[in-house]
GROMACS .gro file of C-alpha atoms in nm:
model
  276
    1ASN     CA    1   0.001  -0.004   0.001
    2THR     CA    2   0.293   0.239   0.093
    3PHE     CA    3   0.443   0.153  -0.249
    4LEU     CA    4   0.130   0.220  -0.447
    5ALA     CA    5   0.037   0.534  -0.275
    6ALA     CA    6   0.383   0.675  -0.342
    7THR     CA    7   0.374   0.561  -0.712
    8LYS     CA    8   0.027   0.689  -0.773
    9GLY     CA    9   0.105   1.025  -0.599
   10ILE     CA   10   0.408   1.097  -0.791
   11ALA     CA   11   0.242   0.996  -1.124
   12GLY     CA   12  -0.048   1.200  -1.048
   13VAL     CA   13   0.161   1.519  -0.983
   14LEU     CA   14   0.376   1.478  -1.283
   15GLY     CA   15   0.101   1.339  -1.502
   16ASN     CA   16  -0.143   1.643  -1.405
   17SER     CA   17  -0.417   1.377  -1.309
   18TYR     CA   18  -0.626   1.434  -0.995
   19ALA     CA   19  -0.777   1.125  -1.031
   20LEU     CA   20  -0.470   0.954  -0.993
   21ILE     CA   21  -0.381   1.169  -0.683
   22ALA     CA   22  -0.726   1.084  -0.543
   23ASP     CA   23  -0.643   0.730  -0.589
   24ALA     CA   24  -0.318   0.797  -0.407
   25ILE     CA   25  -0.519   0.928  -0.115
   26GLU     CA   26  -0.732   0.626  -0.102
   27SER     CA   27  -0.406   0.414  -0.083
   28THR     CA   28  -0.282   0.614   0.189
   29THR     CA   29  -0.593   0.542   0.393
   30ASP     CA   30  -0.534   0.180   0.320
   31ILE     CA   31  -0.197   0.200   0.514
   32ALA     CA   32  -0.378   0.352   0.809
   33SER     CA   33  -0.666   0.083   0.777
   34SER     CA   34  -0.435  -0.213   0.753
   35PHE     CA   35  -0.258  -0.098   1.079
   36ILE     CA   36  -0.595  -0.037   1.252
   37VAL     CA   37  -0.720  -0.409   1.135
   38TRP     CA   38  -0.406  -0.550   1.251
   39GLY     CA   39  -0.441  -0.371   1.612
   40GLY     CA   40  -0.806  -0.483   1.637
   41LEU     CA   41  -0.729  -0.844   1.548
   42LYS     CA   42  -0.429  -0.846   1.802
   43ILE     CA   43  -0.669  -0.710   2.072
   44SER     CA   44  -0.953  -0.942   2.003
   45ALA     CA   45  -0.728  -1.248   2.023
   46LEU     CA   46  -0.630  -1.169   2.380
   47PRO     CA   47  -0.781  -1.422   2.640
   48PRO     CA   48  -1.048  -1.305   2.885
   49ASP     CA   49  -0.921  -1.129   3.196
   50ALA     CA   50  -1.084  -1.000   3.525
   51ASP     CA   51  -1.187  -0.667   3.337
   52HIS     CA   52  -1.310  -0.850   3.023
   53PRO     CA   53  -1.444  -1.197   3.136
   54TYR     CA   54  -1.604  -1.220   2.769
   55GLY     CA   55  -1.281  -1.171   2.616
   56HIS     CA   56  -1.174  -0.878   2.383
   57GLY     CA   57  -1.354  -0.980   2.073
   58LYS     CA   58  -1.536  -0.639   2.037
   59ALA     CA   59  -1.204  -0.476   1.933
   60GLU     CA   60  -1.244  -0.670   1.595
   61PRO     CA   61  -1.585  -0.510   1.486
   62LEU     CA   62  -1.464  -0.177   1.625
   63ALA     CA   63  -1.160  -0.193   1.410
   64ALA     CA   64  -1.405  -0.245   1.112
   65VAL     CA   65  -1.614   0.070   1.207
   66VAL     CA   66  -1.296   0.272   1.208
   67VAL     CA   67  -1.193   0.141   0.867
   68SER     CA   68  -1.530   0.229   0.727
   69LEU     CA   69  -1.519   0.579   0.870
   70THR     CA   70  -1.185   0.655   0.721
   71LEU     CA   71  -1.312   0.526   0.393
   72ILE     CA   72  -1.590   0.789   0.403
   73ALA     CA   73  -1.346   1.054   0.509
   74ALA     CA   74  -1.116   0.973   0.202
   75ALA     CA   75  -1.430   1.005  -0.025
   76ILE     CA   76  -1.522   1.358   0.124
   77VAL     CA   77  -1.170   1.467   0.071
   78ILE     CA   78  -1.186   1.338  -0.308
   79VAL     CA   79  -1.525   1.497  -0.360
   80ILE     CA   80  -1.403   1.840  -0.227
   81GLN     CA   81  -1.088   1.823  -0.439
   82SER     CA   82  -1.240   1.700  -0.756
   83VAL     CA   83  -1.495   1.969  -0.739
   84ARG     CA   84  -1.196   2.219  -0.729
   85GLU     CA   85  -1.031   2.071  -0.993
   86ILE     CA   86  -1.343   2.072  -1.229
   87VAL     CA   87  -1.401   2.438  -1.182
   88THR     CA   88  -1.039   2.493  -1.212
   89PRO     CA   89  -0.882   2.496  -1.588
   90HIS     CA   90  -0.590   2.259  -1.611
   91HIS     CA   91  -0.399   2.046  -1.857
   92ALA     CA   92  -0.499   1.701  -1.988
   93PRO     CA   93  -0.336   1.390  -1.806
   94GLU     CA   94  -0.030   1.243  -1.948
   95PRO     CA   95  -0.070   0.906  -2.114
   96PHE     CA   96   0.189   0.713  -1.900
   97THR     CA   97  -0.055   0.750  -1.601
   98LEU     CA   98  -0.254   0.492  -1.774
   99VAL     CA   99   0.002   0.220  -1.723
  100VAL     CA  100   0.035   0.305  -1.348
  101LEU     CA  101  -0.336   0.279  -1.326
  102ILE     CA  102  -0.349  -0.076  -1.497
  103LEU     CA  103  -0.085  -0.193  -1.262
  104THR     CA  104  -0.264  -0.069  -0.957
  105VAL     CA  105  -0.600  -0.236  -1.064
  106VAL     CA  106  -0.442  -0.572  -1.103
  107THR     CA  107  -0.246  -0.537  -0.772
  108LYS     CA  108  -0.546  -0.439  -0.559
  109GLU     CA  109  -0.802  -0.677  -0.727
  110SER     CA  110  -0.550  -0.953  -0.625
  111LEU     CA  111  -0.513  -0.823  -0.292
  112PHE     CA  112  -0.906  -0.802  -0.245
  113ARG     CA  113  -0.933  -1.163  -0.352
  114PHE     CA  114  -0.669  -1.292  -0.108
  115VAL     CA  115  -0.773  -1.090   0.191
  116PHE     CA  116  -1.142  -1.163   0.130
  117ARG     CA  117  -1.100  -1.542   0.115
  118VAL     CA  118  -0.889  -1.533   0.436
  119ALA     CA  119  -1.169  -1.320   0.620
  120GLN     CA  120  -1.437  -1.569   0.507
  121ASP     CA  121  -1.198  -1.850   0.639
  122VAL     CA  122  -1.175  -1.677   0.994
  123ASN     CA  123  -1.500  -1.506   0.992
  124SER     CA  124  -1.361  -1.159   1.045
  125ILE     CA  125  -1.554  -0.856   0.972
  126ALA     CA  126  -1.248  -0.643   1.047
  127LEU     CA  127  -1.053  -0.834   0.763
  128LYS     CA  128  -1.347  -0.817   0.531
  129SER     CA  129  -1.337  -0.436   0.564
  130ASP     CA  130  -0.972  -0.421   0.474
  131ALA     CA  131  -1.049  -0.638   0.165
  132TRP     CA  132  -1.316  -0.391   0.054
  133HIS     CA  133  -1.091  -0.131   0.110
  134HIS     CA  134  -0.859  -0.286  -0.146
  135ARG     CA  135  -1.153  -0.336  -0.384
  136SER     CA  136  -1.244   0.024  -0.345
  137ASP     CA  137  -0.901   0.132  -0.443
  138ALA     CA  138  -0.917  -0.096  -0.732
  139ILE     CA  139  -1.253   0.061  -0.843
  140THR     CA  140  -1.114   0.425  -0.815
  141SER     CA  141  -0.809   0.332  -1.023
  142ALA     CA  142  -1.057   0.183  -1.289
  143ALA     CA  143  -1.262   0.486  -1.284
  144ALA     CA  144  -0.947   0.689  -1.317
  145PHE     CA  145  -0.843   0.494  -1.605
  146ILE     CA  146  -1.153   0.547  -1.777
  147GLY     CA  147  -1.176   0.916  -1.695
  148ILE     CA  148  -0.804   0.977  -1.823
  149SER     CA  149  -0.876   0.791  -2.127
  150VAL     CA  150  -1.150   1.002  -2.208
  151ALA     CA  151  -0.958   1.313  -2.142
  152LEU     CA  152  -0.675   1.192  -2.375
  153ILE     CA  153  -0.914   1.075  -2.664
  154GLY     CA  154  -1.155   1.375  -2.640
  155GLY     CA  155  -0.874   1.646  -2.637
  156THR     CA  156  -0.951   2.023  -2.577
  157GLY     CA  157  -1.253   2.039  -2.360
  158TYR     CA  158  -1.224   1.717  -2.187
  159GLU     CA  159  -0.941   1.782  -1.951
  160SER     CA  160  -1.170   1.750  -1.654
  161ALA     CA  161  -1.274   1.396  -1.751
  162ASP     CA  162  -1.047   1.234  -1.491
  163ASP     CA  163  -1.171   1.454  -1.211
  164TRP     CA  164  -1.534   1.342  -1.286
  165ALA     CA  165  -1.413   0.990  -1.255
  166ALA     CA  166  -1.265   1.074  -0.921
  167LEU     CA  167  -1.595   1.206  -0.826
  168PHE     CA  168  -1.792   0.911  -0.939
  169ALA     CA  169  -1.524   0.674  -0.753
  170SER     CA  170  -1.598   0.866  -0.442
  171SER     CA  171  -1.955   0.752  -0.446
  172ILE     CA  172  -1.833   0.374  -0.491
  173ILE     CA  173  -1.602   0.437  -0.197
  174VAL     CA  174  -1.903   0.572   0.021
  175PHE     CA  175  -2.131   0.272  -0.088
  176ASN     CA  176  -1.863   0.007   0.005
  177ALA     CA  177  -1.777   0.172   0.349
  178TYR     CA  178  -2.188   0.156   0.419
  179ARG     CA  179  -2.142  -0.226   0.338
  180ILE     CA  180  -1.870  -0.251   0.597
  181LEU     CA  181  -2.018  -0.021   0.857
  182ARG     CA  182  -2.358  -0.164   0.882
  183PRO     CA  183  -2.260  -0.545   0.973
  184ALA     CA  184  -1.982  -0.400   1.207
  185ILE     CA  185  -2.221  -0.195   1.405
  186ASN     CA  186  -2.466  -0.493   1.414
  187GLU     CA  187  -2.184  -0.694   1.578
  188VAL     CA  188  -2.099  -0.420   1.831
  189MET     CA  189  -2.478  -0.406   1.915
  190ASP     CA  190  -2.478  -0.788   1.953
  191ALA     CA  191  -2.723  -0.832   1.665
  192ALA     CA  192  -2.819  -1.196   1.590
  193PRO     CA  193  -2.597  -1.381   1.354
  194PRO     CA  194  -2.751  -1.543   1.036
  195SER     CA  195  -3.048  -1.790   1.098
  196GLU     CA  196  -2.831  -2.071   0.958
  197VAL     CA  197  -2.580  -2.034   1.242
  198GLU     CA  198  -2.874  -2.060   1.503
  199ASN     CA  199  -3.048  -2.357   1.313
  200SER     CA  200  -2.708  -2.555   1.301
  201ILE     CA  201  -2.667  -2.508   1.684
  202ARG     CA  202  -3.014  -2.621   1.746
  203GLN     CA  203  -2.972  -2.937   1.558
  204ALA     CA  204  -2.683  -3.012   1.740
  205ALA     CA  205  -2.832  -2.969   2.086
  206GLN     CA  206  -3.132  -3.169   1.995
  207GLN     CA  207  -2.913  -3.482   1.938
  208VAL     CA  208  -2.824  -3.516   2.302
  209LYS     CA  209  -3.032  -3.797   2.466
  210GLY     CA  210  -3.278  -3.658   2.723
  211VAL     CA  211  -3.330  -3.317   2.526
  212ILE     CA  212  -3.728  -3.312   2.484
  213ALA     CA  213  -3.738  -2.940   2.319
  214LEU     CA  214  -3.558  -2.654   2.280
  215GLU     CA  215  -3.710  -2.299   2.364
  216LYS     CA  216  -3.473  -1.988   2.373
  217CYS     CA  217  -3.138  -1.985   2.178
  218PHE     CA  218  -2.945  -1.664   2.159
  219LEU     CA  219  -2.627  -1.603   1.990
  220ARG     CA  220  -2.363  -1.312   1.988
  221LYS     CA  221  -2.034  -1.288   1.818
  222MET     CA  222  -1.725  -1.182   1.992
  223GLY     CA  223  -1.442  -1.149   1.763
  224PHE     CA  224  -1.400  -1.472   1.606
  225SER     CA  225  -1.617  -1.667   1.833
  226TYR     CA  226  -1.988  -1.723   1.926
  227TYR     CA  227  -2.142  -1.702   2.284
  228VAL     CA  228  -2.453  -1.920   2.310
  229ASP     CA  229  -2.745  -1.904   2.566
  230ILE     CA  230  -2.988  -2.190   2.502
  231HIS     CA  231  -3.295  -2.322   2.703
  232VAL     CA  232  -3.322  -2.687   2.705
  233THR     CA  233  -3.658  -2.882   2.809
  234VAL     CA  234  -3.592  -3.213   2.988
  235ASP     CA  235  -3.831  -3.465   3.188
  236GLY     CA  236  -3.951  -3.263   3.497
  237THR     CA  237  -3.877  -3.561   3.713
  238LEU     CA  238  -3.517  -3.609   3.658
  239SER     CA  239  -3.270  -3.530   3.943
  240VAL     CA  240  -3.082  -3.229   3.960
  241ARG     CA  241  -2.778  -3.440   3.874
  242ARG     CA  242  -2.921  -3.605   3.557
  243GLY     CA  243  -3.029  -3.250   3.438
  244HIS     CA  244  -2.676  -3.112   3.509
  245ASP     CA  245  -2.532  -3.399   3.298
  246ILE     CA  246  -2.762  -3.321   3.012
  247ALA     CA  247  -2.676  -2.964   3.020
  248ARG     CA  248  -2.310  -3.065   3.018
  249GLN     CA  249  -2.362  -3.285   2.740
  250VAL     CA  250  -2.548  -3.035   2.534
  251LYS     CA  251  -2.255  -2.777   2.584
  252GLN     CA  252  -2.003  -3.040   2.473
  253THR     CA  253  -2.199  -3.143   2.172
  254ILE     CA  254  -2.226  -2.774   2.053
  255ARG     CA  255  -1.870  -2.695   2.117
  256THR     CA  256  -1.763  -2.987   1.951
  257SER     CA  257  -1.973  -2.960   1.642
  258HIS     CA  258  -1.913  -2.580   1.620
  259PRO     CA  259  -1.541  -2.507   1.720
  260ASN     CA  260  -1.605  -2.113   1.682
  261VAL     CA  261  -1.827  -2.150   1.972
  262ALA     CA  262  -1.649  -2.021   2.276
  263GLU     CA  263  -1.901  -2.071   2.548
  264VAL     CA  264  -2.235  -2.210   2.609
  265LEU     CA  265  -2.489  -2.135   2.896
  266VAL     CA  266  -2.746  -2.399   2.925
  267HIS     CA  267  -3.062  -2.331   3.099
  268ILE     CA  268  -3.275  -2.653   3.217
  269GLU     CA  269  -3.656  -2.638   3.174
  270PRO     CA  270  -3.880  -2.899   3.342
  271SER     CA  271  -4.140  -3.070   3.142
  272ASP     CA  272  -4.404  -3.332   3.203
  273LEU     CA  273  -4.466  -3.423   2.859
  274LEU     CA  274  -4.320  -3.785   2.898
  275HIS     CA  275  -4.593  -3.847   3.165
  276GLU     CA  276  -4.890  -3.688   3.002
   0.00000   0.00000   0.00000
């Protein structure tokens, strides 16, 4: 990211292309966002302690929130500068800037695919935000390529085409920032995960011998892990010891079948269904 930001910034200044300079600004925010994501992941991986009995997992979605806000801030800077360049007469961009943009698109799209694949493997919203940051950079570079091409082909009167391209790219950046921000905030607010996750956990619990039915099943995501609160209905005539054994087996079954579940709190509910 540092190399790309420097290359695009120098090429943008020497090549009279604000679209390329805007692209360099976006790459610069990539540097900061990568450090933020790295820090968030490091903190979220810390074990629980006396002050954080549920661990430090919230640092991960908080990092994603910060990254999305940096994307929005970068987009605002690009909009302001693009409008300024549009209303100010200037020379058309130099042809060599197109080569820089092609290399940028290829590099950034490759980074997006790699980081996003890792993010899916570890189920990290922060890494997904970083991946989309790379995709945003690829989009702004592609938009700049189109704008500069129009300016070069159109000639006189089309000098600001790359500035319009930068303006368009900023809207794409904001859209991607929103895509990152919404799930990150949901995770911070302990929103329910996808229904298929809950259904899978319910199916695992129902396999335990002695479980008659399941009532409530609440899940929340903390970093890379899930915490589960589940209400299990058992025969009301069972001893406390037997009910405890069933609860322990439910917990073990869920954690064995779902390695990403860090903790399961099982509440036993009595039922007389077997004796009616």
